[in-house]
Short mmCIF file of N, CA and C and ligand atoms in Angstrom, two decimals:
data_model
loop_
_atom_site.label_atom_id
_atom_site.label_comp_id
_atom_site.label_asym_id
_atom_site.label_seq_id
_atom_site.Cartn_x
_atom_site.Cartn_y
_atom_site.Cartn_z
N MET A 1 10.20 -11.80 -31.34
CA MET A 1 8.85 -11.33 -31.43
C MET A 1 8.03 -11.77 -30.19
N ILE A 2 8.14 -13.13 -30.07
CA ILE A 2 7.35 -13.83 -28.98
C ILE A 2 7.82 -13.15 -27.66
N ALA A 3 9.27 -13.10 -27.51
CA ALA A 3 9.84 -12.57 -26.24
C ALA A 3 9.29 -11.13 -26.12
N THR A 4 9.13 -10.38 -27.09
CA THR A 4 8.72 -9.02 -26.96
C THR A 4 7.20 -9.02 -26.33
N ILE A 5 6.47 -9.85 -27.05
CA ILE A 5 5.05 -9.97 -26.60
C ILE A 5 4.95 -10.33 -25.15
N LEU A 6 5.83 -11.39 -24.83
CA LEU A 6 5.83 -11.90 -23.42
C LEU A 6 6.21 -10.76 -22.42
N SER A 7 7.21 -10.05 -22.75
CA SER A 7 7.74 -8.95 -21.85
C SER A 7 6.68 -7.92 -21.75
N ILE A 8 6.03 -7.57 -22.83
CA ILE A 8 4.98 -6.50 -22.71
C ILE A 8 3.84 -7.08 -21.83
N PHE A 9 3.51 -8.23 -22.10
CA PHE A 9 2.48 -8.89 -21.32
C PHE A 9 2.76 -8.83 -19.83
N SER A 10 4.08 -9.29 -19.57
CA SER A 10 4.46 -9.32 -18.08
C SER A 10 4.48 -7.92 -17.52
N LEU A 11 4.89 -6.97 -18.29
CA LEU A 11 4.92 -5.56 -17.64
C LEU A 11 3.47 -5.12 -17.37
N PHE A 12 2.57 -5.38 -18.40
CA PHE A 12 1.18 -5.06 -18.33
C PHE A 12 0.57 -5.83 -17.04
N SER A 13 0.85 -7.08 -16.94
CA SER A 13 0.25 -7.81 -15.86
C SER A 13 0.76 -7.42 -14.49
N SER A 14 2.14 -7.11 -14.48
CA SER A 14 2.61 -6.68 -13.11
C SER A 14 1.99 -5.29 -12.79
N ALA A 15 1.79 -4.43 -13.77
CA ALA A 15 1.11 -3.09 -13.46
C ALA A 15 -0.28 -3.40 -13.01
N MET A 16 -0.91 -4.32 -13.59
CA MET A 16 -2.35 -4.48 -13.17
C MET A 16 -2.43 -5.18 -11.92
N ALA A 17 -1.39 -6.12 -11.57
CA ALA A 17 -1.36 -6.76 -10.24
C ALA A 17 -1.18 -5.59 -9.20
N ALA A 18 -0.17 -4.76 -9.49
CA ALA A 18 0.04 -3.61 -8.55
C ALA A 18 -1.11 -2.73 -8.27
N ALA A 19 -1.98 -2.57 -9.43
CA ALA A 19 -3.05 -1.76 -9.25
C ALA A 19 -4.22 -2.39 -8.42
N ARG A 20 -4.07 -3.75 -8.20
CA ARG A 20 -5.02 -4.50 -7.29
C ARG A 20 -4.62 -4.52 -5.83
N GLU A 21 -3.65 -3.74 -5.45
CA GLU A 21 -3.30 -3.70 -4.00
C GLU A 21 -4.49 -3.21 -3.28
N ARG A 22 -4.72 -3.80 -2.07
CA ARG A 22 -5.83 -3.47 -1.26
C ARG A 22 -5.33 -2.90 0.20
N SER A 23 -6.12 -1.93 0.64
CA SER A 23 -5.87 -1.47 2.00
C SER A 23 -7.23 -1.46 2.75
N PHE A 24 -7.05 -1.75 4.10
CA PHE A 24 -8.25 -1.68 4.99
C PHE A 24 -8.40 -0.24 5.55
N ILE A 25 -9.34 0.39 5.28
CA ILE A 25 -9.65 1.74 5.86
C ILE A 25 -10.85 1.73 6.65
N MET A 26 -10.90 2.26 7.79
CA MET A 26 -12.03 2.21 8.72
C MET A 26 -12.30 3.53 9.39
N ILE A 27 -13.46 3.94 9.13
CA ILE A 27 -13.90 5.29 9.80
C ILE A 27 -14.34 4.88 11.25
N LYS A 28 -13.67 5.58 12.18
CA LYS A 28 -13.81 5.24 13.59
C LYS A 28 -15.15 5.80 14.16
N PRO A 29 -15.49 5.45 15.42
CA PRO A 29 -16.81 5.92 15.98
C PRO A 29 -16.92 7.45 15.91
N ASP A 30 -15.79 8.18 16.13
CA ASP A 30 -15.96 9.59 16.12
C ASP A 30 -16.20 10.14 14.64
N GLY A 31 -15.62 9.51 13.67
CA GLY A 31 -15.83 9.87 12.34
C GLY A 31 -17.38 9.64 11.99
N VAL A 32 -17.86 8.54 12.45
CA VAL A 32 -19.33 8.31 12.17
C VAL A 32 -20.16 9.39 12.96
N GLN A 33 -19.89 9.57 14.23
CA GLN A 33 -20.77 10.48 15.08
C GLN A 33 -20.73 11.89 14.56
N ARG A 34 -19.51 12.24 13.99
CA ARG A 34 -19.46 13.58 13.51
C ARG A 34 -19.79 13.87 12.04
N GLY A 35 -20.45 12.84 11.49
CA GLY A 35 -20.94 12.92 10.04
C GLY A 35 -19.88 13.07 9.09
N LEU A 36 -18.69 12.43 9.26
CA LEU A 36 -17.59 12.59 8.33
C LEU A 36 -17.45 11.29 7.43
N VAL A 37 -18.47 10.49 7.38
CA VAL A 37 -18.37 9.28 6.56
C VAL A 37 -18.33 9.66 5.10
N GLY A 38 -19.14 10.49 4.71
CA GLY A 38 -19.17 10.86 3.30
C GLY A 38 -17.90 11.64 2.84
N GLU A 39 -17.39 12.51 3.77
CA GLU A 39 -16.17 13.29 3.40
C GLU A 39 -15.00 12.32 3.23
N ILE A 40 -14.87 11.37 4.17
CA ILE A 40 -13.67 10.45 4.02
C ILE A 40 -13.85 9.51 2.82
N ILE A 41 -15.07 9.05 2.53
CA ILE A 41 -15.24 8.10 1.41
C ILE A 41 -14.96 9.09 0.16
N LYS A 42 -15.38 10.27 0.11
CA LYS A 42 -15.23 11.22 -1.05
C LYS A 42 -13.78 11.25 -1.39
N ARG A 43 -12.97 11.39 -0.29
CA ARG A 43 -11.43 11.57 -0.63
C ARG A 43 -10.78 10.42 -1.36
N PHE A 44 -11.17 9.24 -0.88
CA PHE A 44 -10.61 8.01 -1.49
C PHE A 44 -11.22 7.91 -2.86
N GLU A 45 -12.46 8.14 -3.03
CA GLU A 45 -13.17 7.98 -4.39
C GLU A 45 -12.61 9.00 -5.40
N GLN A 46 -12.43 10.24 -4.98
CA GLN A 46 -12.02 11.37 -5.85
C GLN A 46 -10.54 11.07 -6.19
N LYS A 47 -9.69 10.52 -5.43
CA LYS A 47 -8.37 10.21 -5.67
C LYS A 47 -8.19 9.25 -6.82
N GLY A 48 -9.24 8.30 -6.90
CA GLY A 48 -9.18 7.38 -8.02
C GLY A 48 -9.19 5.95 -7.50
N PHE A 49 -9.10 5.76 -6.20
CA PHE A 49 -9.20 4.48 -5.60
C PHE A 49 -10.58 3.77 -5.87
N LYS A 50 -10.49 2.49 -5.80
CA LYS A 50 -11.83 1.72 -6.02
C LYS A 50 -12.33 1.18 -4.76
N LEU A 51 -13.61 1.36 -4.48
CA LEU A 51 -14.21 0.74 -3.29
C LEU A 51 -14.57 -0.69 -3.61
N VAL A 52 -14.10 -1.57 -2.83
CA VAL A 52 -14.40 -3.00 -3.07
C VAL A 52 -15.07 -3.70 -1.94
N GLY A 53 -15.20 -3.11 -0.76
CA GLY A 53 -15.85 -3.55 0.42
C GLY A 53 -16.16 -2.46 1.33
N LEU A 54 -17.46 -2.60 1.92
CA LEU A 54 -17.91 -1.46 2.74
C LEU A 54 -18.92 -2.12 3.76
N LYS A 55 -18.94 -1.87 5.00
CA LYS A 55 -20.00 -2.19 5.84
C LYS A 55 -20.17 -1.31 7.03
N PHE A 56 -21.32 -1.27 7.73
CA PHE A 56 -21.58 -0.44 8.93
C PHE A 56 -21.84 -1.40 10.07
N VAL A 57 -20.88 -1.43 11.04
CA VAL A 57 -20.99 -2.31 12.16
C VAL A 57 -20.64 -1.75 13.42
N TRP A 58 -21.30 -2.20 14.50
CA TRP A 58 -20.81 -1.80 15.82
C TRP A 58 -19.89 -2.92 16.35
N PRO A 59 -18.58 -2.73 16.37
CA PRO A 59 -17.64 -3.84 16.62
C PRO A 59 -17.63 -4.22 18.10
N THR A 60 -17.41 -5.57 18.31
CA THR A 60 -17.23 -5.99 19.75
C THR A 60 -15.76 -5.75 20.15
N GLU A 61 -15.56 -5.64 21.44
CA GLU A 61 -14.33 -5.50 22.08
C GLU A 61 -13.34 -6.54 21.63
N ASP A 62 -13.88 -7.72 21.44
CA ASP A 62 -13.07 -8.94 21.14
C ASP A 62 -12.53 -8.73 19.72
N LEU A 63 -13.34 -8.30 18.75
CA LEU A 63 -12.84 -8.00 17.33
C LEU A 63 -11.74 -6.94 17.48
N LEU A 64 -11.94 -5.87 18.28
CA LEU A 64 -11.08 -4.70 18.24
C LEU A 64 -9.67 -5.19 18.89
N LYS A 65 -9.77 -6.04 19.86
CA LYS A 65 -8.58 -6.58 20.61
C LYS A 65 -7.74 -7.29 19.53
N LYS A 66 -8.35 -8.03 18.65
CA LYS A 66 -7.64 -8.73 17.63
C LYS A 66 -7.03 -7.73 16.56
N HIS A 67 -7.95 -6.77 16.21
CA HIS A 67 -7.51 -5.73 15.26
C HIS A 67 -6.20 -5.01 15.67
N TYR A 68 -6.22 -4.74 16.96
CA TYR A 68 -5.13 -3.87 17.62
C TYR A 68 -4.22 -4.80 18.40
N ALA A 69 -4.04 -6.06 18.11
CA ALA A 69 -3.32 -6.98 18.93
C ALA A 69 -1.86 -6.55 19.05
N ASP A 70 -1.31 -5.97 18.01
CA ASP A 70 0.16 -5.48 18.01
C ASP A 70 0.32 -4.46 19.14
N LEU A 71 -0.69 -3.71 19.62
CA LEU A 71 -0.69 -2.67 20.52
C LEU A 71 -1.03 -3.18 21.94
N SER A 72 -1.21 -4.38 22.05
CA SER A 72 -1.83 -4.81 23.35
C SER A 72 -1.04 -4.67 24.62
N ASP A 73 0.26 -4.47 24.45
CA ASP A 73 1.04 -4.12 25.78
C ASP A 73 1.19 -2.59 25.97
N LYS A 74 0.59 -1.83 25.14
CA LYS A 74 0.68 -0.35 25.21
C LYS A 74 -0.12 0.11 26.38
N PRO A 75 0.21 1.13 27.13
CA PRO A 75 -0.60 1.78 28.24
C PRO A 75 -1.91 2.24 27.73
N PHE A 76 -2.00 2.77 26.51
CA PHE A 76 -3.24 3.32 26.04
C PHE A 76 -4.20 2.30 25.42
N PHE A 77 -3.82 0.93 25.38
CA PHE A 77 -4.56 -0.09 24.69
C PHE A 77 -6.03 -0.22 25.29
N PRO A 78 -6.31 -0.14 26.66
CA PRO A 78 -7.68 -0.34 27.08
C PRO A 78 -8.53 0.86 26.64
N ALA A 79 -7.91 2.10 26.67
CA ALA A 79 -8.69 3.29 26.29
C ALA A 79 -9.07 3.27 24.80
N LEU A 80 -8.07 2.73 24.01
CA LEU A 80 -8.23 2.57 22.53
C LEU A 80 -9.32 1.66 22.26
N VAL A 81 -9.35 0.48 22.87
CA VAL A 81 -10.35 -0.54 22.60
C VAL A 81 -11.87 0.07 23.04
N LYS A 82 -11.84 0.81 24.21
CA LYS A 82 -13.08 1.28 24.70
C LYS A 82 -13.63 2.41 23.67
N TYR A 83 -12.79 3.24 23.33
CA TYR A 83 -13.14 4.31 22.29
C TYR A 83 -13.69 3.61 21.04
N MET A 84 -12.92 2.71 20.51
CA MET A 84 -13.38 2.10 19.26
C MET A 84 -14.58 1.20 19.32
N ALA A 85 -14.91 0.78 20.51
CA ALA A 85 -16.14 -0.08 20.67
C ALA A 85 -17.27 0.78 21.14
N SER A 86 -17.22 2.20 21.05
CA SER A 86 -18.14 3.09 21.65
C SER A 86 -19.31 3.34 20.70
N GLY A 87 -19.21 2.92 19.46
CA GLY A 87 -20.26 3.19 18.49
C GLY A 87 -19.91 2.55 17.21
N PRO A 88 -20.83 2.65 16.23
CA PRO A 88 -20.62 1.99 14.99
C PRO A 88 -19.48 2.58 14.20
N VAL A 89 -18.86 1.72 13.36
CA VAL A 89 -17.73 2.19 12.49
C VAL A 89 -18.07 1.66 11.09
N VAL A 90 -17.21 2.24 10.08
CA VAL A 90 -17.38 1.98 8.78
C VAL A 90 -16.10 1.31 8.22
N PRO A 91 -16.14 0.04 8.24
CA PRO A 91 -14.75 -0.76 7.69
C PRO A 91 -14.98 -0.80 6.18
N MET A 92 -13.84 -0.58 5.47
CA MET A 92 -13.89 -0.51 4.03
C MET A 92 -12.66 -1.17 3.52
N VAL A 93 -12.68 -1.59 2.22
CA VAL A 93 -11.52 -2.12 1.55
C VAL A 93 -11.48 -1.29 0.22
N TRP A 94 -10.26 -0.64 0.09
CA TRP A 94 -10.07 0.21 -1.12
C TRP A 94 -8.96 -0.42 -1.91
N GLU A 95 -9.00 -0.30 -3.23
CA GLU A 95 -8.17 -1.00 -4.04
C GLU A 95 -7.39 0.03 -4.99
N GLY A 96 -6.17 -0.17 -5.30
CA GLY A 96 -5.48 0.67 -6.29
C GLY A 96 -4.01 0.51 -6.16
N LEU A 97 -3.30 1.29 -7.13
CA LEU A 97 -1.89 1.35 -7.15
C LEU A 97 -1.41 1.91 -5.96
N ASN A 98 -0.45 1.27 -5.16
CA ASN A 98 0.15 1.87 -3.80
C ASN A 98 -0.88 2.33 -2.95
N VAL A 99 -2.10 1.74 -2.86
CA VAL A 99 -3.20 2.32 -2.01
C VAL A 99 -2.76 2.21 -0.52
N VAL A 100 -1.98 1.32 -0.14
CA VAL A 100 -1.64 1.21 1.37
C VAL A 100 -0.84 2.49 1.71
N LYS A 101 0.19 2.63 0.93
CA LYS A 101 1.13 3.90 1.32
C LYS A 101 0.43 5.20 1.05
N THR A 102 -0.27 5.30 -0.09
CA THR A 102 -1.01 6.45 -0.40
C THR A 102 -2.06 6.82 0.57
N GLY A 103 -2.73 5.64 1.04
CA GLY A 103 -3.79 5.74 1.96
C GLY A 103 -3.32 6.45 3.32
N ARG A 104 -2.09 6.03 3.64
CA ARG A 104 -1.50 6.51 4.91
C ARG A 104 -1.09 8.05 4.80
N VAL A 105 -0.69 8.35 3.60
CA VAL A 105 -0.37 9.78 3.33
C VAL A 105 -1.68 10.65 3.43
N MET A 106 -2.75 10.06 2.85
CA MET A 106 -4.00 10.78 2.76
C MET A 106 -4.58 10.89 4.24
N LEU A 107 -4.32 9.92 5.12
CA LEU A 107 -4.76 10.06 6.47
C LEU A 107 -3.98 10.99 7.27
N GLY A 108 -2.73 11.13 7.08
CA GLY A 108 -1.90 12.07 7.81
C GLY A 108 -1.27 11.23 9.04
N ALA A 109 -0.51 11.97 9.87
CA ALA A 109 0.18 11.33 10.96
C ALA A 109 -0.80 10.88 11.99
N THR A 110 -0.38 9.82 12.83
CA THR A 110 -1.21 9.18 13.87
C THR A 110 -1.77 10.40 14.79
N ASN A 111 -0.86 11.26 15.14
CA ASN A 111 -1.31 12.38 15.97
C ASN A 111 -1.73 13.67 15.07
N PRO A 112 -3.02 14.03 15.17
CA PRO A 112 -3.51 14.99 14.24
C PRO A 112 -2.70 16.23 14.35
N ALA A 113 -2.09 16.49 15.63
CA ALA A 113 -1.25 17.73 15.78
C ALA A 113 -0.19 17.73 14.73
N ASP A 114 0.27 16.58 14.32
CA ASP A 114 1.42 16.51 13.50
C ASP A 114 1.06 16.23 12.03
N SER A 115 -0.26 16.19 11.82
CA SER A 115 -0.81 15.81 10.42
C SER A 115 -0.89 17.07 9.58
N ALA A 116 -0.36 17.06 8.35
CA ALA A 116 -0.30 18.22 7.48
C ALA A 116 -1.71 18.56 7.13
N PRO A 117 -1.87 19.96 6.88
CA PRO A 117 -3.21 20.34 6.28
C PRO A 117 -3.46 19.66 4.94
N GLY A 118 -4.64 19.31 4.57
CA GLY A 118 -4.84 18.60 3.33
C GLY A 118 -5.07 17.11 3.63
N THR A 119 -4.53 16.59 4.75
CA THR A 119 -4.83 15.20 5.10
C THR A 119 -6.10 15.07 5.86
N ILE A 120 -6.62 13.90 5.99
CA ILE A 120 -7.89 13.61 6.73
C ILE A 120 -7.78 14.10 8.01
N ARG A 121 -6.76 13.56 8.80
CA ARG A 121 -6.58 13.92 10.17
C ARG A 121 -6.16 15.32 10.30
N GLY A 122 -5.39 15.78 9.52
CA GLY A 122 -4.90 17.29 9.56
C GLY A 122 -6.03 18.18 9.42
N ASP A 123 -7.06 17.82 8.67
CA ASP A 123 -8.12 18.80 8.32
C ASP A 123 -9.25 18.58 9.31
N LEU A 124 -9.54 17.39 9.76
CA LEU A 124 -10.75 17.01 10.42
C LEU A 124 -10.78 16.61 11.92
N CYS A 125 -9.63 16.62 12.51
CA CYS A 125 -9.66 16.23 13.89
C CYS A 125 -8.31 16.89 14.61
N ILE A 126 -8.44 16.70 16.01
CA ILE A 126 -7.42 17.48 16.80
C ILE A 126 -6.55 16.47 17.70
N GLN A 127 -7.19 15.53 18.23
CA GLN A 127 -6.47 14.63 19.24
C GLN A 127 -6.24 13.25 18.77
N MET A 128 -5.12 12.60 19.26
CA MET A 128 -4.72 11.24 18.82
C MET A 128 -5.72 10.26 19.18
N GLY A 129 -6.38 10.39 20.42
CA GLY A 129 -7.48 9.45 20.90
C GLY A 129 -8.81 9.57 20.19
N ARG A 130 -8.86 10.54 19.17
CA ARG A 130 -10.12 10.87 18.43
C ARG A 130 -9.72 11.19 16.98
N ASN A 131 -8.95 10.23 16.36
CA ASN A 131 -8.33 10.57 15.00
C ASN A 131 -9.13 10.00 13.90
N ILE A 132 -10.31 9.78 14.02
CA ILE A 132 -11.48 9.50 13.15
C ILE A 132 -11.30 8.39 12.06
N CYS A 133 -10.13 8.00 11.76
CA CYS A 133 -9.96 7.04 10.68
C CYS A 133 -8.77 6.18 10.75
N HIS A 134 -8.90 4.91 10.47
CA HIS A 134 -7.80 3.95 10.46
C HIS A 134 -7.36 3.55 9.04
N GLY A 135 -6.04 3.41 8.81
CA GLY A 135 -5.50 2.87 7.59
C GLY A 135 -4.52 1.80 7.80
N SER A 136 -4.52 0.82 7.05
CA SER A 136 -3.36 -0.23 7.12
C SER A 136 -1.97 0.41 6.92
N ASP A 137 -0.99 -0.13 7.81
CA ASP A 137 0.36 0.39 7.63
C ASP A 137 1.28 -0.37 6.63
N SER A 138 0.83 -1.55 6.19
CA SER A 138 1.68 -2.28 5.22
C SER A 138 0.64 -3.24 4.52
N VAL A 139 1.16 -3.69 3.40
CA VAL A 139 0.32 -4.64 2.53
C VAL A 139 0.06 -5.85 3.29
N GLU A 140 1.01 -6.37 4.13
CA GLU A 140 0.79 -7.49 5.04
C GLU A 140 -0.25 -7.31 6.06
N SER A 141 -0.12 -6.19 6.73
CA SER A 141 -1.27 -5.97 7.71
C SER A 141 -2.59 -5.69 7.10
N ALA A 142 -2.56 -5.15 5.84
CA ALA A 142 -3.78 -4.88 5.14
C ALA A 142 -4.62 -6.27 4.89
N LYS A 143 -3.80 -7.28 4.48
CA LYS A 143 -4.29 -8.64 4.18
C LYS A 143 -4.94 -9.12 5.57
N LYS A 144 -4.18 -9.02 6.75
CA LYS A 144 -4.70 -9.51 7.92
C LYS A 144 -5.96 -8.87 8.33
N GLU A 145 -6.07 -7.55 8.27
CA GLU A 145 -7.11 -6.73 8.67
C GLU A 145 -8.40 -6.96 7.70
N ILE A 146 -8.14 -7.13 6.46
CA ILE A 146 -9.30 -7.39 5.54
C ILE A 146 -9.87 -8.76 5.90
N ASN A 147 -9.04 -9.75 6.21
CA ASN A 147 -9.55 -11.07 6.55
C ASN A 147 -10.26 -11.08 7.87
N LEU A 148 -9.88 -10.20 8.82
CA LEU A 148 -10.39 -10.10 10.05
C LEU A 148 -11.84 -9.46 9.99
N TRP A 149 -12.03 -8.43 9.16
CA TRP A 149 -13.30 -7.60 9.19
C TRP A 149 -14.26 -8.16 8.01
N PHE A 150 -13.71 -8.74 7.00
CA PHE A 150 -14.50 -9.02 5.85
C PHE A 150 -14.34 -10.56 5.47
N THR A 151 -15.56 -11.27 5.03
CA THR A 151 -15.39 -12.63 4.40
C THR A 151 -15.01 -12.40 2.99
N GLU A 152 -14.70 -13.43 2.44
CA GLU A 152 -14.19 -13.48 0.97
C GLU A 152 -15.33 -12.79 0.10
N LYS A 153 -16.57 -13.24 0.41
CA LYS A 153 -17.67 -12.82 -0.50
C LYS A 153 -18.03 -11.33 -0.33
N GLU A 154 -17.68 -10.79 0.89
CA GLU A 154 -17.92 -9.37 1.05
C GLU A 154 -17.05 -8.35 0.45
N VAL A 155 -15.94 -8.95 -0.21
CA VAL A 155 -15.10 -8.03 -1.02
C VAL A 155 -15.34 -8.31 -2.41
N VAL A 156 -15.68 -7.27 -3.16
CA VAL A 156 -16.40 -7.45 -4.53
C VAL A 156 -15.38 -6.83 -5.57
N GLY A 157 -14.89 -7.72 -6.42
CA GLY A 157 -14.05 -7.15 -7.53
C GLY A 157 -14.94 -6.60 -8.62
N TRP A 158 -14.58 -5.55 -9.20
CA TRP A 158 -15.34 -4.99 -10.33
C TRP A 158 -14.45 -4.07 -11.05
N ALA A 159 -14.96 -3.77 -12.30
CA ALA A 159 -13.96 -2.96 -13.26
C ALA A 159 -14.74 -1.60 -13.45
N PRO A 160 -14.28 -0.43 -12.87
CA PRO A 160 -14.90 0.76 -13.06
C PRO A 160 -14.84 1.19 -14.56
N ALA A 161 -15.88 1.87 -15.04
CA ALA A 161 -15.80 2.31 -16.49
C ALA A 161 -14.63 3.27 -16.74
N ASN A 162 -14.18 3.99 -15.70
CA ASN A 162 -13.16 5.08 -15.93
C ASN A 162 -11.74 4.58 -15.68
N ASP A 163 -11.52 3.30 -15.62
CA ASP A 163 -10.11 2.74 -15.21
C ASP A 163 -9.10 3.39 -16.18
N CYS A 164 -9.39 3.37 -17.45
CA CYS A 164 -8.34 3.78 -18.47
C CYS A 164 -8.06 5.38 -18.27
N TRP A 165 -8.88 6.00 -17.56
CA TRP A 165 -8.67 7.49 -17.32
C TRP A 165 -7.89 7.68 -15.96
N VAL A 166 -7.78 6.66 -15.17
CA VAL A 166 -7.14 6.64 -13.97
C VAL A 166 -5.73 6.17 -13.97
N TYR A 167 -5.48 5.03 -14.85
CA TYR A 167 -4.38 4.35 -15.02
C TYR A 167 -3.89 4.36 -16.50
N GLU A 168 -2.63 4.46 -16.67
CA GLU A 168 -2.02 4.49 -18.05
C GLU A 168 -2.15 2.95 -18.58
N ASP A 169 -2.12 2.74 -19.79
CA ASP A 169 -2.22 1.34 -20.42
C ASP A 169 -1.05 0.52 -19.90
P1 DAT B 201 -2.12 4.61 13.21
O1 DAT B 201 -3.67 4.64 13.57
O2 DAT B 201 -1.71 5.84 12.69
O3 DAT B 201 -1.82 3.33 12.44
P2 DAT B 201 -1.04 3.19 15.59
O4 DAT B 201 -1.37 1.86 14.77
O5 DAT B 201 0.38 3.29 16.13
O6 DAT B 201 -1.37 4.43 14.65
O7 DAT B 201 -1.98 3.29 16.72
C1 DAT B 201 -3.30 2.90 16.59
C2 DAT B 201 -4.17 3.98 17.39
O8 DAT B 201 -3.93 4.01 18.65
C3 DAT B 201 -3.94 5.39 16.87
O9 DAT B 201 -4.67 5.70 15.65
C4 DAT B 201 -4.30 6.16 17.98
C5 DAT B 201 -3.96 5.39 19.15
N1 DAT B 201 -2.60 5.77 19.66
C6 DAT B 201 -1.33 5.43 19.11
N2 DAT B 201 -0.38 5.85 19.77
C7 DAT B 201 -0.92 6.38 20.90
C8 DAT B 201 -0.35 7.02 22.04
N3 DAT B 201 0.96 7.22 22.27
N4 DAT B 201 -1.22 7.48 23.02
C9 DAT B 201 -2.56 7.37 22.86
N5 DAT B 201 -3.16 6.78 21.77
C10 DAT B 201 -2.34 6.33 20.82
MG1 MG B 202 -1.79 1.37 12.89
#
């Protein structure tokens, strides 16, 4: 009996832990300039993901170089940093079950020319160097990116009233 209760509890708690996965999603300067902030937020909100962090900032090149450190040896790196520093961006933290992987699916391929219709990049942009939105590519990089862009206090845990209509018990 106790074992059953414990195993149900552990199933429940692991499902709840999985539902607390977080991804760093950022609307890039072109997304802001083109008035796509609401459209991109709408897609994550309507999917059922939970917004737990959001800000509006004009990022420094220094911050962007850290954000894209893995790409620093690529030939397109200087242009990437210049584009990303060209105006304000909307960094966000979204939470939910498999949000990192699903967030990438919702974004579409890096090159909008290869992004399927129905995806953010597939529907809303044309070129790789103006692909309007960033999304973490792994849970590990999401953690790094969230720590880079947000302080602990700026990420806010809360319980949406409709949780039980988004997730099974
Ligand atoms: P993603 O943004 O899909 O995670 P990435 O991390 O490989 O892609 O690259 C970061 C950004 O750099 C990407 O959104 C657009 C730009 N980029 C990537 N590959 C590029 C290339 N071959 N030429 C020009 N820009 C590129
Ligand atoms: Mg990437």
